[in-house]
Short mmCIF file of C-alpha atoms in Angstrom, two decimals:
data_model
loop_
_atom_site.label_atom_id
_atom_site.label_comp_id
_atom_site.label_asym_id
_atom_site.label_seq_id
_atom_site.Cartn_x
_atom_site.Cartn_y
_atom_site.Cartn_z
CA MET Z 1 71.35 -5.33 -37.46
CA ASP Z 2 68.57 -3.19 -35.28
CA SER Z 3 67.26 -1.22 -37.80
CA PHE Z 4 64.05 -1.85 -40.01
CA HIS Z 5 63.90 0.56 -43.13
CA LEU Z 6 61.44 1.80 -45.90
CA SER Z 7 61.60 -0.61 -48.94
CA GLY Z 8 63.40 0.59 -52.30
CA SER Z 9 60.26 2.68 -53.56
CA ILE Z 10 60.65 5.30 -51.24
CA LYS Z 11 64.75 5.60 -50.75
CA GLU Z 12 65.21 4.60 -54.36
CA ASN Z 13 61.91 5.07 -56.18
CA SER Z 14 62.37 1.91 -57.85
CA LYS Z 15 59.59 -0.11 -59.58
CA ALA Z 16 57.22 -2.10 -58.61
CA GLY Z 17 55.48 -4.75 -60.52
CA GLY Z 18 51.84 -5.99 -60.89
CA GLY Z 19 49.20 -4.76 -62.25
CA VAL Z 20 46.07 -2.89 -61.53
CA LEU Z 21 42.43 -3.64 -61.21
CA ALA Z 22 40.66 -3.71 -64.51
CA GLU Z 23 37.84 -0.88 -64.82
CA SER Z 24 34.85 -3.39 -64.56
CA GLU Z 25 36.40 -4.96 -61.71
CA GLN Z 26 37.15 -1.21 -60.02
CA ARG Z 27 33.41 -0.51 -60.62
CA HIS Z 28 31.89 -3.49 -59.11
CA SER Z 29 34.88 -4.05 -56.34
CA SER Z 30 34.07 -1.05 -54.75
CA ASP Z 31 31.99 -2.18 -51.96
CA ASN Z 32 32.60 -5.27 -51.94
CA ILE Z 33 35.57 -6.43 -49.62
CA ASN Z 34 35.71 -9.77 -50.97
CA ALA Z 35 36.56 -8.69 -54.55
CA PRO Z 36 39.13 -9.90 -56.55
CA LEU Z 37 42.84 -8.01 -55.96
CA THR Z 38 45.37 -7.67 -58.39
CA ASN Z 39 47.12 -10.40 -59.55
CA ASP Z 40 50.36 -10.23 -56.97
CA ASN Z 41 48.85 -7.17 -54.54
CA THR Z 42 51.95 -4.96 -55.60
CA CYS Z 43 51.57 -1.32 -56.85
CA SER Z 44 51.64 -1.33 -60.62
CA LEU Z 45 53.47 2.17 -60.75
CA THR Z 46 56.60 3.44 -59.43
CA LYS Z 47 55.68 5.69 -56.58
CA ASP Z 48 58.02 8.50 -55.99
CA PHE Z 49 56.05 9.36 -52.51
CA SER Z 50 57.87 12.91 -52.18
CA CYS Z 51 55.19 14.04 -54.49
CA ILE Z 52 52.18 12.42 -53.23
CA TYR Z 53 50.00 14.04 -50.22
CA SER Z 54 47.45 12.90 -47.93
CA LYS Z 55 44.55 14.58 -50.58
CA ASP Z 56 45.74 12.23 -53.29
CA LEU Z 57 44.62 9.19 -51.47
CA LEU Z 58 40.89 7.41 -51.11
CA PRO Z 59 38.93 9.02 -50.85
CA ALA Z 60 40.11 11.34 -53.94
CA LEU Z 61 39.00 10.03 -57.27
CA SER Z 62 41.73 7.92 -58.65
CA GLY Z 63 43.52 7.60 -55.53
CA GLU Z 64 42.95 3.73 -54.87
CA GLU Z 65 46.57 3.13 -56.64
CA SER Z 66 48.10 5.68 -54.58
CA THR Z 67 46.49 4.26 -51.43
CA LYS Z 68 47.46 0.40 -52.29
CA CYS Z 69 51.07 1.68 -52.54
CA PHE Z 70 51.31 3.64 -49.67
CA PHE Z 71 49.74 0.81 -47.27
CA GLN Z 72 52.13 -1.39 -48.89
CA GLU Z 73 55.19 0.47 -47.81
CA LEU Z 74 53.84 0.85 -44.19
CA VAL Z 75 53.21 -2.49 -44.63
CA ASN Z 76 56.50 -3.37 -44.95
CA ILE Z 77 57.82 -1.13 -41.96
CA LEU Z 78 55.40 -2.80 -39.75
CA LEU Z 79 56.74 -6.38 -40.58
CA ASN Z 80 60.33 -5.51 -40.46
CA TYR Z 81 59.73 -4.25 -36.85
CA VAL Z 82 58.13 -7.21 -36.01
CA SER Z 83 60.88 -9.17 -37.55
CA ALA Z 84 63.28 -7.16 -35.19
CA SER Z 85 61.10 -7.39 -32.42
CA PHE Z 86 61.83 -11.26 -32.16
CA ARG Z 87 65.51 -10.76 -32.95
CA ARG Z 88 67.93 -11.17 -30.08
CA ASN Z 89 70.46 -9.26 -31.38
CA SER Z 90 68.39 -6.25 -32.20
CA LYS Z 91 67.67 -3.82 -28.96
CA VAL Z 92 65.22 -3.80 -27.05
CA LEU Z 93 64.99 0.21 -27.12
CA ASP Z 94 67.12 2.62 -28.88
CA PHE Z 95 67.47 5.01 -25.88
CA HIS Z 96 67.40 9.09 -25.94
CA HIS Z 97 66.80 11.62 -23.48
CA PRO Z 98 63.25 13.77 -23.66
CA HIS Z 99 65.08 16.77 -24.92
CA GLN Z 100 66.86 14.89 -27.95
CA LEU Z 101 63.32 13.86 -29.59
CA LYS Z 102 61.95 17.02 -28.81
CA GLU Z 103 64.97 18.58 -30.73
CA GLY Z 104 65.09 16.26 -33.39
CA LEU Z 105 66.68 13.41 -34.61
CA GLU Z 106 67.94 12.71 -38.01
CA GLY Z 107 64.61 14.19 -39.76
CA PHE Z 108 62.25 13.20 -37.08
CA ARG Z 109 60.71 16.03 -36.06
CA LEU Z 110 57.74 16.20 -33.06
CA GLU Z 111 56.65 19.82 -34.12
CA LEU Z 112 53.62 20.02 -36.18
CA PRO Z 113 53.40 21.82 -39.45
CA ASP Z 114 51.03 24.27 -41.11
CA GLN Z 115 51.71 22.80 -44.35
CA PRO Z 116 50.93 19.53 -45.27
CA GLU Z 117 54.28 17.51 -45.59
CA ASN Z 118 54.40 14.46 -48.27
CA LEU Z 119 53.93 10.79 -47.78
CA GLU Z 120 57.53 9.91 -48.07
CA GLN Z 121 57.96 12.31 -44.68
CA LEU Z 122 54.93 10.26 -43.13
CA LEU Z 123 56.44 6.95 -43.47
CA VAL Z 124 59.53 8.16 -42.52
CA ASP Z 125 57.90 9.43 -39.51
CA CYS Z 126 56.48 6.20 -38.88
CA ARG Z 127 59.39 4.13 -39.42
CA ASP Z 128 61.15 6.23 -36.92
CA THR Z 129 58.52 6.80 -34.45
CA LEU Z 130 59.19 2.77 -34.18
CA LYS Z 131 62.64 2.97 -34.05
CA TYR Z 132 62.88 4.99 -30.81
CA GLY Z 133 59.97 3.60 -29.06
CA ILE Z 134 60.25 0.46 -26.77
CA LYS Z 135 60.17 -3.29 -28.86
CA THR Z 136 57.53 -4.80 -26.01
CA GLY Z 137 57.28 -7.66 -27.65
CA HIS Z 138 61.21 -8.55 -27.39
CA PRO Z 139 62.08 -11.53 -25.89
CA ARG Z 140 64.37 -10.00 -23.36
CA PHE Z 141 61.75 -7.06 -22.25
CA PHE Z 142 60.86 -7.94 -18.95
CA ASN Z 143 59.89 -4.18 -17.77
CA GLN Z 144 55.75 -4.39 -17.88
CA LEU Z 145 53.49 -6.60 -16.73
CA SER Z 146 52.36 -6.62 -20.59
CA SER Z 147 54.68 -7.51 -22.99
CA GLY Z 148 54.91 -10.06 -26.08
CA LEU Z 149 53.81 -9.71 -29.40
CA ASP Z 150 50.80 -11.79 -30.48
CA VAL Z 151 50.66 -12.27 -34.51
CA ILE Z 152 47.56 -12.91 -34.55
CA GLY Z 153 46.15 -10.11 -31.97
CA LEU Z 154 47.94 -7.70 -33.98
CA ALA Z 155 46.15 -9.02 -37.20
CA GLY Z 156 42.75 -8.27 -34.99
CA GLU Z 157 43.81 -5.02 -33.91
CA TRP Z 158 44.78 -4.13 -37.77
CA LEU Z 159 41.19 -5.12 -38.45
CA THR Z 160 39.52 -3.26 -35.73
CA SER Z 161 41.18 -0.02 -36.46
CA THR Z 162 40.25 -0.53 -40.07
CA ALA Z 163 36.45 -1.19 -39.32
CA ASN Z 164 36.72 1.75 -36.82
CA THR Z 165 33.37 1.32 -35.51
CA ASN Z 166 32.06 2.09 -32.05
CA MET Z 167 30.89 -0.69 -29.42
CA PHE Z 168 27.53 1.18 -27.86
CA THR Z 169 24.95 -0.28 -30.02
CA TYR Z 170 24.18 -3.15 -32.12
CA GLU Z 171 23.28 -1.05 -35.16
CA VAL Z 172 26.84 -0.21 -35.68
CA SER Z 173 28.77 -2.80 -34.57
CA PRO Z 174 26.71 -5.88 -35.37
CA VAL Z 175 29.62 -8.73 -35.13
CA PHE Z 176 31.82 -6.99 -32.64
CA ILE Z 177 28.92 -7.16 -30.30
CA LEU Z 178 27.95 -10.66 -30.60
CA MET Z 179 31.76 -11.42 -30.21
CA GLU Z 180 31.83 -9.48 -27.00
CA GLU Z 181 28.76 -11.57 -25.59
CA VAL Z 182 30.71 -14.95 -26.55
CA LEU Z 183 33.90 -13.81 -25.06
CA LEU Z 184 32.67 -12.68 -22.06
CA ARG Z 185 29.87 -15.72 -20.99
CA LYS Z 186 32.98 -17.85 -21.64
CA MET Z 187 35.07 -16.11 -19.21
CA GLN Z 188 32.49 -15.73 -16.71
CA GLU Z 189 32.04 -19.83 -17.31
CA ILE Z 190 36.15 -20.03 -16.56
CA VAL Z 191 35.56 -18.13 -13.30
CA GLY Z 192 32.61 -20.33 -12.65
CA TRP Z 193 29.57 -18.33 -12.62
CA SER Z 194 26.13 -19.68 -14.23
CA GLU Z 195 24.32 -17.74 -17.09
CA GLU Z 196 22.70 -15.90 -14.61
CA MET Z 197 25.01 -14.23 -12.51
CA GLY Z 198 27.16 -13.16 -15.33
CA ASP Z 199 27.31 -9.61 -17.14
CA GLY Z 200 30.39 -7.53 -18.08
CA ILE Z 201 32.09 -5.18 -20.56
CA PHE Z 202 35.56 -4.40 -21.92
CA CYS Z 203 36.55 -1.42 -21.01
CA PRO Z 204 40.31 1.01 -20.50
CA GLY Z 205 42.75 -1.27 -18.39
CA GLY Z 206 42.57 -2.62 -15.12
CA THR Z 207 42.29 0.64 -13.30
CA ILE Z 208 38.82 1.36 -15.05
CA SER Z 209 37.54 -1.76 -14.17
CA ASN Z 210 37.83 -1.86 -10.51
CA LEU Z 211 36.54 1.26 -10.59
CA TYR Z 212 33.59 -0.26 -11.85
CA SER Z 213 33.39 -2.51 -9.21
CA VAL Z 214 33.50 -0.18 -6.06
CA HIS Z 215 30.72 1.68 -8.31
CA LEU Z 216 28.85 -1.13 -8.64
CA ALA Z 217 29.19 -2.32 -4.71
CA ARG Z 218 27.98 1.32 -3.72
CA TYR Z 219 25.04 1.50 -5.96
CA TYR Z 220 24.26 -2.37 -4.77
CA PHE Z 221 24.05 -1.08 -0.94
CA PHE Z 222 22.95 2.35 -1.83
CA PRO Z 223 20.79 2.37 -4.96
CA GLU Z 224 19.56 6.19 -4.03
CA VAL Z 225 23.57 7.07 -4.58
CA LYS Z 226 22.49 7.19 -8.85
CA THR Z 227 20.26 9.96 -8.42
CA LYS Z 228 20.62 11.84 -4.96
CA GLY Z 229 24.77 11.42 -4.73
CA MET Z 230 26.61 10.83 -1.87
CA THR Z 231 24.50 13.95 0.49
CA ASP Z 232 22.66 11.35 2.81
CA LEU Z 233 25.51 8.14 2.55
CA PRO Z 234 26.89 7.01 5.72
CA ARG Z 235 30.76 6.88 5.92
CA LEU Z 236 31.29 4.25 3.48
CA THR Z 237 34.19 1.90 4.08
CA LEU Z 238 36.23 -0.16 1.70
CA PHE Z 239 39.07 -2.63 2.21
CA THR Z 240 42.26 -3.92 0.07
CA SER Z 241 45.49 -5.12 0.82
CA ALA Z 242 48.75 -3.40 1.76
CA HIS Z 243 49.61 -4.72 -1.61
CA SER Z 244 46.98 -4.36 -3.80
CA HIS Z 245 46.79 -2.27 -6.40
CA TYR Z 246 46.71 1.52 -5.84
CA SER Z 247 43.44 1.72 -8.40
CA VAL Z 248 41.34 0.65 -5.10
CA LYS Z 249 41.95 4.18 -3.55
CA LYS Z 250 42.10 6.22 -6.84
CA SER Z 251 38.47 4.56 -7.25
CA ALA Z 252 37.57 5.76 -3.77
CA ALA Z 253 39.06 9.03 -4.31
CA VAL Z 254 37.09 9.50 -7.85
CA LEU Z 255 33.74 8.08 -6.60
CA GLY Z 256 33.67 10.70 -3.77
CA ILE Z 257 34.04 7.88 -0.96
CA GLY Z 258 37.64 9.40 -0.25
CA SER Z 259 40.99 7.30 -0.22
CA GLU Z 260 41.07 7.78 3.21
CA ASN Z 261 37.88 5.22 3.83
CA VAL Z 262 39.68 2.72 2.27
CA VAL Z 263 41.60 0.16 4.99
CA VAL Z 264 44.85 -0.91 3.88
CA VAL Z 265 44.76 -4.41 5.46
CA LYS Z 266 48.18 -6.16 5.93
CA CYS Z 267 49.58 -9.14 4.28
CA ASP Z 268 51.84 -11.81 5.55
CA ASP Z 269 55.75 -11.76 3.92
CA ARG Z 270 54.77 -12.98 1.04
CA GLY Z 271 52.40 -10.52 -0.04
CA ARG Z 272 48.98 -11.98 0.88
CA MET Z 273 46.11 -10.57 2.71
CA ILE Z 274 45.92 -11.95 6.03
CA PRO Z 275 42.23 -12.79 6.48
CA ALA Z 276 42.28 -12.17 10.54
CA GLU Z 277 43.63 -9.05 10.14
CA LEU Z 278 40.74 -8.38 7.40
CA GLU Z 279 37.98 -9.33 9.96
CA TYR Z 280 39.43 -7.20 12.51
CA SER Z 281 39.50 -4.21 10.56
CA ILE Z 282 35.63 -4.54 9.65
CA ILE Z 283 35.10 -5.00 13.24
CA THR Z 284 37.47 -2.17 13.82
CA ALA Z 285 35.69 0.28 10.94
CA LYS Z 286 31.78 -0.55 12.48
CA ASP Z 287 32.95 0.18 15.93
CA LYS Z 288 33.68 3.65 14.69
CA GLY Z 289 30.54 4.14 12.87
CA CYS Z 290 31.54 3.33 9.49
CA VAL Z 291 29.53 1.42 7.03
CA PRO Z 292 32.00 -1.33 5.57
CA ILE Z 293 30.83 -2.34 1.99
CA TYR Z 294 33.66 -4.10 -0.19
CA VAL Z 295 36.52 -6.30 -0.09
CA ASN Z 296 38.93 -6.47 -2.89
CA ALA Z 297 40.86 -9.51 -2.94
CA THR Z 298 43.98 -9.45 -5.69
CA ALA Z 299 44.79 -12.75 -7.36
CA GLY Z 300 48.54 -11.48 -8.75
CA THR Z 301 49.70 -8.48 -7.19
CA THR Z 302 51.74 -6.13 -9.14
CA VAL Z 303 55.09 -6.77 -7.55
CA TYR Z 304 55.13 -10.06 -5.85
CA GLY Z 305 52.85 -11.66 -7.87
CA ALA Z 306 51.09 -12.98 -4.63
CA PHE Z 307 47.50 -14.68 -4.45
CA ASP Z 308 45.26 -13.71 -1.70
CA PRO Z 309 43.16 -16.26 -0.21
CA ILE Z 310 39.83 -16.28 -1.77
CA ARG Z 311 38.11 -18.52 -0.63
CA VAL Z 312 38.69 -17.56 3.04
CA ILE Z 313 38.11 -14.04 2.33
CA ALA Z 314 34.63 -15.36 0.83
CA ASP Z 315 33.76 -16.21 3.90
CA ILE Z 316 34.21 -13.44 5.65
CA CYS Z 317 32.26 -11.43 3.24
CA GLU Z 318 29.32 -13.64 3.54
CA ARG Z 319 29.78 -13.36 7.56
CA HIS Z 320 29.80 -9.20 7.17
CA ARG Z 321 27.47 -8.85 3.96
CA LEU Z 322 30.21 -7.19 2.06
CA TRP Z 323 30.62 -6.96 -1.47
CA LEU Z 324 33.78 -9.30 -2.87
CA HIS Z 325 35.78 -8.49 -6.11
CA VAL Z 326 38.16 -9.83 -7.26
CA ASP Z 327 41.01 -8.51 -8.87
CA ALA Z 328 42.79 -10.30 -10.96
CA ALA Z 329 43.80 -8.27 -13.64
CA TRP Z 330 47.48 -9.48 -13.49
CA GLY Z 331 46.69 -13.63 -12.32
CA GLY Z 332 43.48 -13.97 -14.32
CA GLY Z 333 45.31 -15.63 -16.81
CA LEU Z 334 46.04 -18.56 -14.42
CA LEU Z 335 42.51 -19.63 -14.70
CA MET Z 336 43.41 -20.83 -18.23
CA SER Z 337 45.80 -23.18 -17.22
CA LYS Z 338 45.27 -26.54 -15.46
CA ARG Z 339 48.02 -26.51 -13.62
CA HIS Z 340 47.91 -23.16 -11.82
CA ARG Z 341 44.14 -22.50 -12.01
CA MET Z 342 43.47 -23.68 -8.17
CA LYS Z 343 45.68 -20.36 -6.94
CA LEU Z 344 42.43 -18.46 -7.75
CA GLU Z 345 40.55 -21.21 -5.78
CA GLY Z 346 37.25 -19.36 -4.89
CA ILE Z 347 36.98 -16.67 -7.38
CA GLU Z 348 33.66 -17.92 -8.24
CA ARG Z 349 32.22 -16.14 -5.34
CA ALA Z 350 33.11 -12.92 -6.07
CA TRP Z 351 30.15 -10.60 -6.80
CA SER Z 352 32.90 -9.19 -9.39
CA VAL Z 353 36.29 -9.78 -11.22
CA THR Z 354 38.91 -7.64 -13.24
CA TRP Z 355 40.37 -9.75 -15.72
CA ASN Z 356 43.22 -8.19 -18.28
CA PRO Z 357 44.03 -10.47 -21.08
CA HIS Z 358 46.28 -7.93 -22.28
CA LYS Z 359 48.83 -9.00 -19.48
CA MET Z 360 49.11 -13.10 -18.87
CA MET Z 361 47.20 -14.25 -22.08
CA GLY Z 362 49.04 -11.38 -24.40
CA ALA Z 363 46.62 -10.09 -26.23
CA PRO Z 364 47.43 -6.34 -27.62
CA LEU Z 365 47.15 -3.56 -25.59
CA GLN Z 366 44.03 -3.06 -24.28
CA CYS Z 367 42.05 -5.63 -23.40
CA SER Z 368 40.42 -5.85 -20.20
CA ALA Z 369 37.34 -7.09 -19.05
CA ILE Z 370 35.26 -6.38 -15.63
CA LEU Z 371 32.79 -9.32 -14.70
CA GLY Z 372 29.85 -8.11 -13.01
CA LEU Z 373 26.46 -6.98 -13.63
CA LEU Z 374 26.40 -3.12 -14.79
CA GLN Z 375 23.05 -2.48 -16.47
CA GLU Z 376 20.85 -1.51 -13.83
CA CYS Z 377 23.72 0.75 -12.10
CA ASN Z 378 24.94 2.66 -15.25
CA GLN Z 379 21.78 2.72 -17.48
CA LEU Z 380 20.29 6.24 -17.96
CA CYS Z 381 18.51 5.41 -21.71
CA ALA Z 382 19.84 8.44 -23.67
CA GLU Z 383 17.14 8.67 -26.68
CA TYR Z 384 19.21 9.49 -29.32
CA LEU Z 385 21.46 6.17 -28.95
CA PHE Z 386 19.23 3.28 -26.73
CA GLN Z 387 15.46 4.13 -28.46
CA THR Z 388 13.56 1.34 -27.39
CA ASP Z 389 11.28 0.83 -30.87
CA LYS Z 390 14.19 -0.43 -32.91
CA HIS Z 391 13.62 -3.50 -35.38
CA TYR Z 392 16.13 -5.47 -33.28
CA ASP Z 393 16.43 -6.78 -30.01
CA THR Z 394 17.58 -3.64 -27.95
CA SER Z 395 19.01 -6.08 -25.58
CA TYR Z 396 22.34 -5.96 -27.43
CA ASP Z 397 22.73 -2.08 -27.39
CA THR Z 398 24.96 -2.64 -24.73
CA GLY Z 399 26.57 0.91 -24.53
CA ASP Z 400 24.35 1.83 -21.80
CA LYS Z 401 26.07 -0.59 -19.01
CA THR Z 402 29.54 1.40 -19.42
CA ILE Z 403 30.21 4.69 -17.92
CA GLN Z 404 31.90 5.93 -21.06
CA CYS Z 405 29.65 6.59 -24.35
CA GLY Z 406 32.12 5.61 -27.12
CA ARG Z 407 33.80 2.53 -26.83
CA HIS Z 408 36.73 1.16 -28.67
CA VAL Z 409 36.24 -2.34 -29.64
CA ASP Z 410 38.71 -4.65 -27.71
CA VAL Z 411 37.01 -7.75 -28.29
CA PHE Z 412 38.03 -8.92 -31.75
CA LYS Z 413 41.80 -9.16 -31.27
CA LEU Z 414 41.22 -11.77 -28.33
CA TRP Z 415 38.47 -13.41 -29.86
CA LEU Z 416 40.72 -13.95 -33.02
CA MET Z 417 43.78 -15.39 -30.68
CA TRP Z 418 40.91 -17.59 -28.83
CA LYS Z 419 40.15 -19.05 -32.65
CA ALA Z 420 43.82 -19.58 -33.08
CA LYS Z 421 44.86 -20.95 -29.56
CA GLY Z 422 41.97 -22.42 -27.99
CA LEU Z 423 41.99 -23.01 -23.65
CA GLU Z 424 44.89 -25.19 -24.43
CA GLY Z 425 47.09 -22.74 -26.51
CA PHE Z 426 46.60 -20.28 -23.34
CA GLY Z 427 47.04 -22.50 -20.86
CA SER Z 428 50.15 -23.75 -22.28
CA GLN Z 429 51.26 -20.07 -22.61
CA VAL Z 430 50.67 -19.52 -19.17
CA ASN Z 431 52.60 -22.74 -17.62
CA LYS Z 432 55.85 -21.81 -20.15
CA CYS Z 433 55.98 -18.10 -18.78
CA LEU Z 434 55.76 -19.68 -14.84
CA GLU Z 435 58.21 -22.17 -15.81
CA ASN Z 436 60.68 -19.37 -17.06
CA ALA Z 437 60.06 -18.04 -14.03
CA GLU Z 438 60.66 -20.85 -12.03
CA TYR Z 439 63.95 -21.25 -13.68
CA LEU Z 440 64.80 -17.59 -12.99
CA PHE Z 441 64.11 -18.30 -9.55
CA ASN Z 442 66.51 -21.22 -9.34
CA LYS Z 443 69.20 -19.51 -10.94
CA ILE Z 444 69.42 -16.69 -8.86
CA LYS Z 445 69.15 -19.31 -5.47
CA GLN Z 446 72.62 -20.69 -6.98
CA ARG Z 447 74.54 -17.13 -7.51
CA PRO Z 448 76.22 -15.30 -4.44
CA ASP Z 449 76.04 -11.86 -5.89
CA PHE Z 450 71.91 -12.35 -6.45
CA GLU Z 451 70.04 -12.45 -3.43
CA LEU Z 452 65.99 -13.20 -3.13
CA VAL Z 453 63.44 -11.00 -1.89
CA PHE Z 454 61.81 -13.98 -0.58
CA ASN Z 455 62.88 -17.63 -0.65
CA SER Z 456 59.94 -18.96 -1.35
CA LYS Z 457 58.66 -20.58 -4.73
CA PRO Z 458 56.77 -17.43 -6.73
CA GLU Z 459 53.61 -18.05 -6.77
CA HIS Z 460 52.86 -16.14 -10.37
CA SER Z 461 55.67 -15.29 -13.08
CA ASN Z 462 57.13 -12.22 -10.90
CA VAL Z 463 60.15 -12.84 -9.18
CA CYS Z 464 62.33 -10.28 -7.13
CA PHE Z 465 65.75 -10.14 -6.17
CA TRP Z 466 68.45 -7.77 -5.38
CA TYR Z 467 71.93 -8.09 -7.08
CA ILE Z 468 74.54 -7.17 -4.69
CA PRO Z 469 78.47 -7.82 -5.75
CA PRO Z 470 80.23 -9.24 -3.09
CA SER Z 471 82.54 -6.10 -2.78
CA LEU Z 472 79.54 -4.30 -1.56
CA ARG Z 473 77.66 -6.83 0.67
CA ASN Z 474 78.97 -4.74 3.71
CA MET Z 475 77.71 -1.08 2.47
CA PRO Z 476 75.23 0.31 4.97
CA ASP Z 477 73.07 1.46 1.86
CA THR Z 478 72.79 -0.34 -1.40
CA SER Z 479 69.76 1.49 -2.45
CA ASN Z 480 71.34 2.96 -5.60
CA VAL Z 481 72.62 -0.31 -6.73
CA ALA Z 482 69.57 -1.09 -9.09
CA PRO Z 483 68.81 2.51 -10.54
CA LYS Z 484 72.44 2.63 -11.75
CA ILE Z 485 72.13 -0.36 -13.52
CA LYS Z 486 69.02 0.28 -14.63
CA ALA Z 487 69.99 3.51 -16.50
CA GLN Z 488 73.30 1.78 -18.06
CA MET Z 489 71.01 -0.94 -19.16
CA MET Z 490 68.41 1.29 -20.98
CA GLU Z 491 71.69 3.22 -22.44
CA ASN Z 492 72.86 -0.06 -23.83
CA GLY Z 493 69.44 -1.62 -25.21
CA MET Z 494 69.54 -4.71 -25.27
CA THR Z 495 67.54 -5.83 -22.27
CA MET Z 496 64.84 -4.14 -19.90
CA ILE Z 497 63.65 -4.85 -16.11
CA GLY Z 498 61.76 -2.63 -13.48
CA TYR Z 499 62.84 -1.66 -9.96
CA GLN Z 500 61.45 -0.55 -6.80
CA PRO Z 501 61.48 -0.55 -3.13
CA LEU Z 502 58.81 -1.40 -0.88
CA GLY Z 503 58.40 -1.04 2.55
CA ASP Z 504 61.50 -1.49 4.39
CA LYS Z 505 63.10 -3.41 1.52
CA VAL Z 506 65.53 -1.08 -0.47
CA ASN Z 507 65.15 -0.63 -4.40
CA PHE Z 508 65.37 -4.37 -5.94
CA PHE Z 509 64.77 -5.91 -9.65
CA ARG Z 510 60.72 -7.27 -10.33
CA CYS Z 511 61.60 -9.33 -13.41
CA VAL Z 512 57.57 -10.35 -14.82
CA ILE Z 513 57.39 -12.93 -17.50
CA SER Z 514 54.66 -13.02 -19.67
CA ASN Z 515 56.07 -12.89 -23.37
CA PRO Z 516 55.84 -16.40 -24.50
CA ALA Z 517 58.88 -15.44 -27.36
CA THR Z 518 60.94 -15.42 -23.73
CA GLN Z 519 63.44 -18.66 -23.41
CA THR Z 520 65.72 -19.81 -20.67
CA GLU Z 521 68.84 -18.11 -22.67
CA ASP Z 522 66.59 -14.96 -22.45
CA VAL Z 523 66.56 -15.30 -18.66
CA ASP Z 524 70.36 -16.51 -18.24
CA PHE Z 525 70.98 -13.35 -20.82
CA LEU Z 526 69.39 -10.67 -17.98
CA LEU Z 527 71.29 -12.04 -15.45
CA GLU Z 528 74.50 -11.62 -17.12
CA GLU Z 529 74.27 -8.34 -18.17
CA ILE Z 530 72.84 -7.44 -14.55
CA ALA Z 531 76.15 -8.46 -13.21
CA ARG Z 532 78.21 -7.55 -16.04
CA ILE Z 533 76.68 -3.98 -15.95
CA GLY Z 534 77.24 -4.21 -11.98
CA GLN Z 535 80.46 -5.00 -12.30
CA ASP Z 536 81.33 -1.65 -14.29
CA ILE Z 537 79.66 0.62 -11.82
CA LYS Z 538 81.24 -1.38 -8.79
CA LEU Z 539 84.05 1.39 -7.92
CA GLN Z 540 81.66 4.65 -8.42
CA LEU Z 541 79.20 2.92 -5.94
CA THR Z 542 82.05 2.01 -3.54
CA GLU Z 543 83.16 5.82 -3.80
CA THR Z 544 79.69 7.21 -3.40
CA ASN Z 545 79.03 4.86 -0.05
#
């Protein structure tokens, strides 16, 4: 039931029906994407792909028919995969160890040839690449913060790749540049900023977005760093919570501030930064001769899904004149929900914000925004791209705001999804995910073989718990329970969930729900699968201990 396959024209060379474009139509349609298609949009010829190579496709003369047939076969593979991703009786993954994939399986080879291979092999390779990967869109994939398979978003990604343009200037990306402006303005409005306060860019993931925020803060307080570097700067200090994302320390390391100059602020039992501890840390750093410049407040921590008290932290930042950044990579999606947006109260006072629509909002990877004033910090006015005498408004040449030069078009899929769902649809999607998390939380509370890491209701869609069969409850060390269950779970392939230790807490499961296709029956299945596997490994765990 888990297989998805090439259509008959590859495996059996069966004849496909349909007509070809008339010669006159072909001539007039070459530059017109709105030109009529063939009657039923299918190949007119029987295609033996074992005899066709990439050189036979467009832009080769007479390559249009072969190209169309090739794409139709590829679409069949993709549609079969999409359908399988939503079937609960299909596997989340067909697990193989690295050495098995490297050695080759059923004709699937990773090694690169010297001579070109035919299109039949390439199509088989496409199928097998999907077959041996992870179906992150599967309703029972709970392993990552980003999951789900949004069909509209997928369509947007296909179009983006077809256009294959770059986001640095209006002249090469006119429509996408304007879409980005509209989307960023809308996101800034939802955060609570005025139009004058806002700016931003889509960039490669939350880690890079957080890097931008530290970069901006340093430039704001010490603009000379852009030209003179760190030589004459004092010892700068950043502050972030013990439960925040590791990218804050990584940003400090990359920017030359140093990871040891990131002060880790204590959190409460629920994983939220303690404001009094933050203020104490700031005063202590000043007393040591350091120069505090930046505080990162997390809206939706990676493990617990906790929300730092942004409003109170903003008060502290104002008193000490510090840059306030809110890392809402995971929690930003809750701004779309009238029911849950109050968990980010005070975010409008942030000087910069990270927000990843590829997480709770379900946009295909990657889709991450940094909101904040970027132009002066990064602008270098490269003349081969950003000429000032162009015949259009060059303020739309946004590439000079970024650290990178070439930039992938991440905006269109989200723009298209927003058109399809509206703010209301995104809000309903968020509400459903958090309802499923609360359902899981309540189910665990009712079961004696499961134990919650903390007993308070989840703030986000993260639910953290242990599975400990009654026979193992008195064991001195149960840290290997979750890894053994996870290993068997991956071998079985029917569901997937992550685990980790945290502080003095031994390995526990972290379930995150961000897939709108997930239902309560999938939550039930997860718990039953953990318990079933747990019973199977109980004896070997007992022997180990």
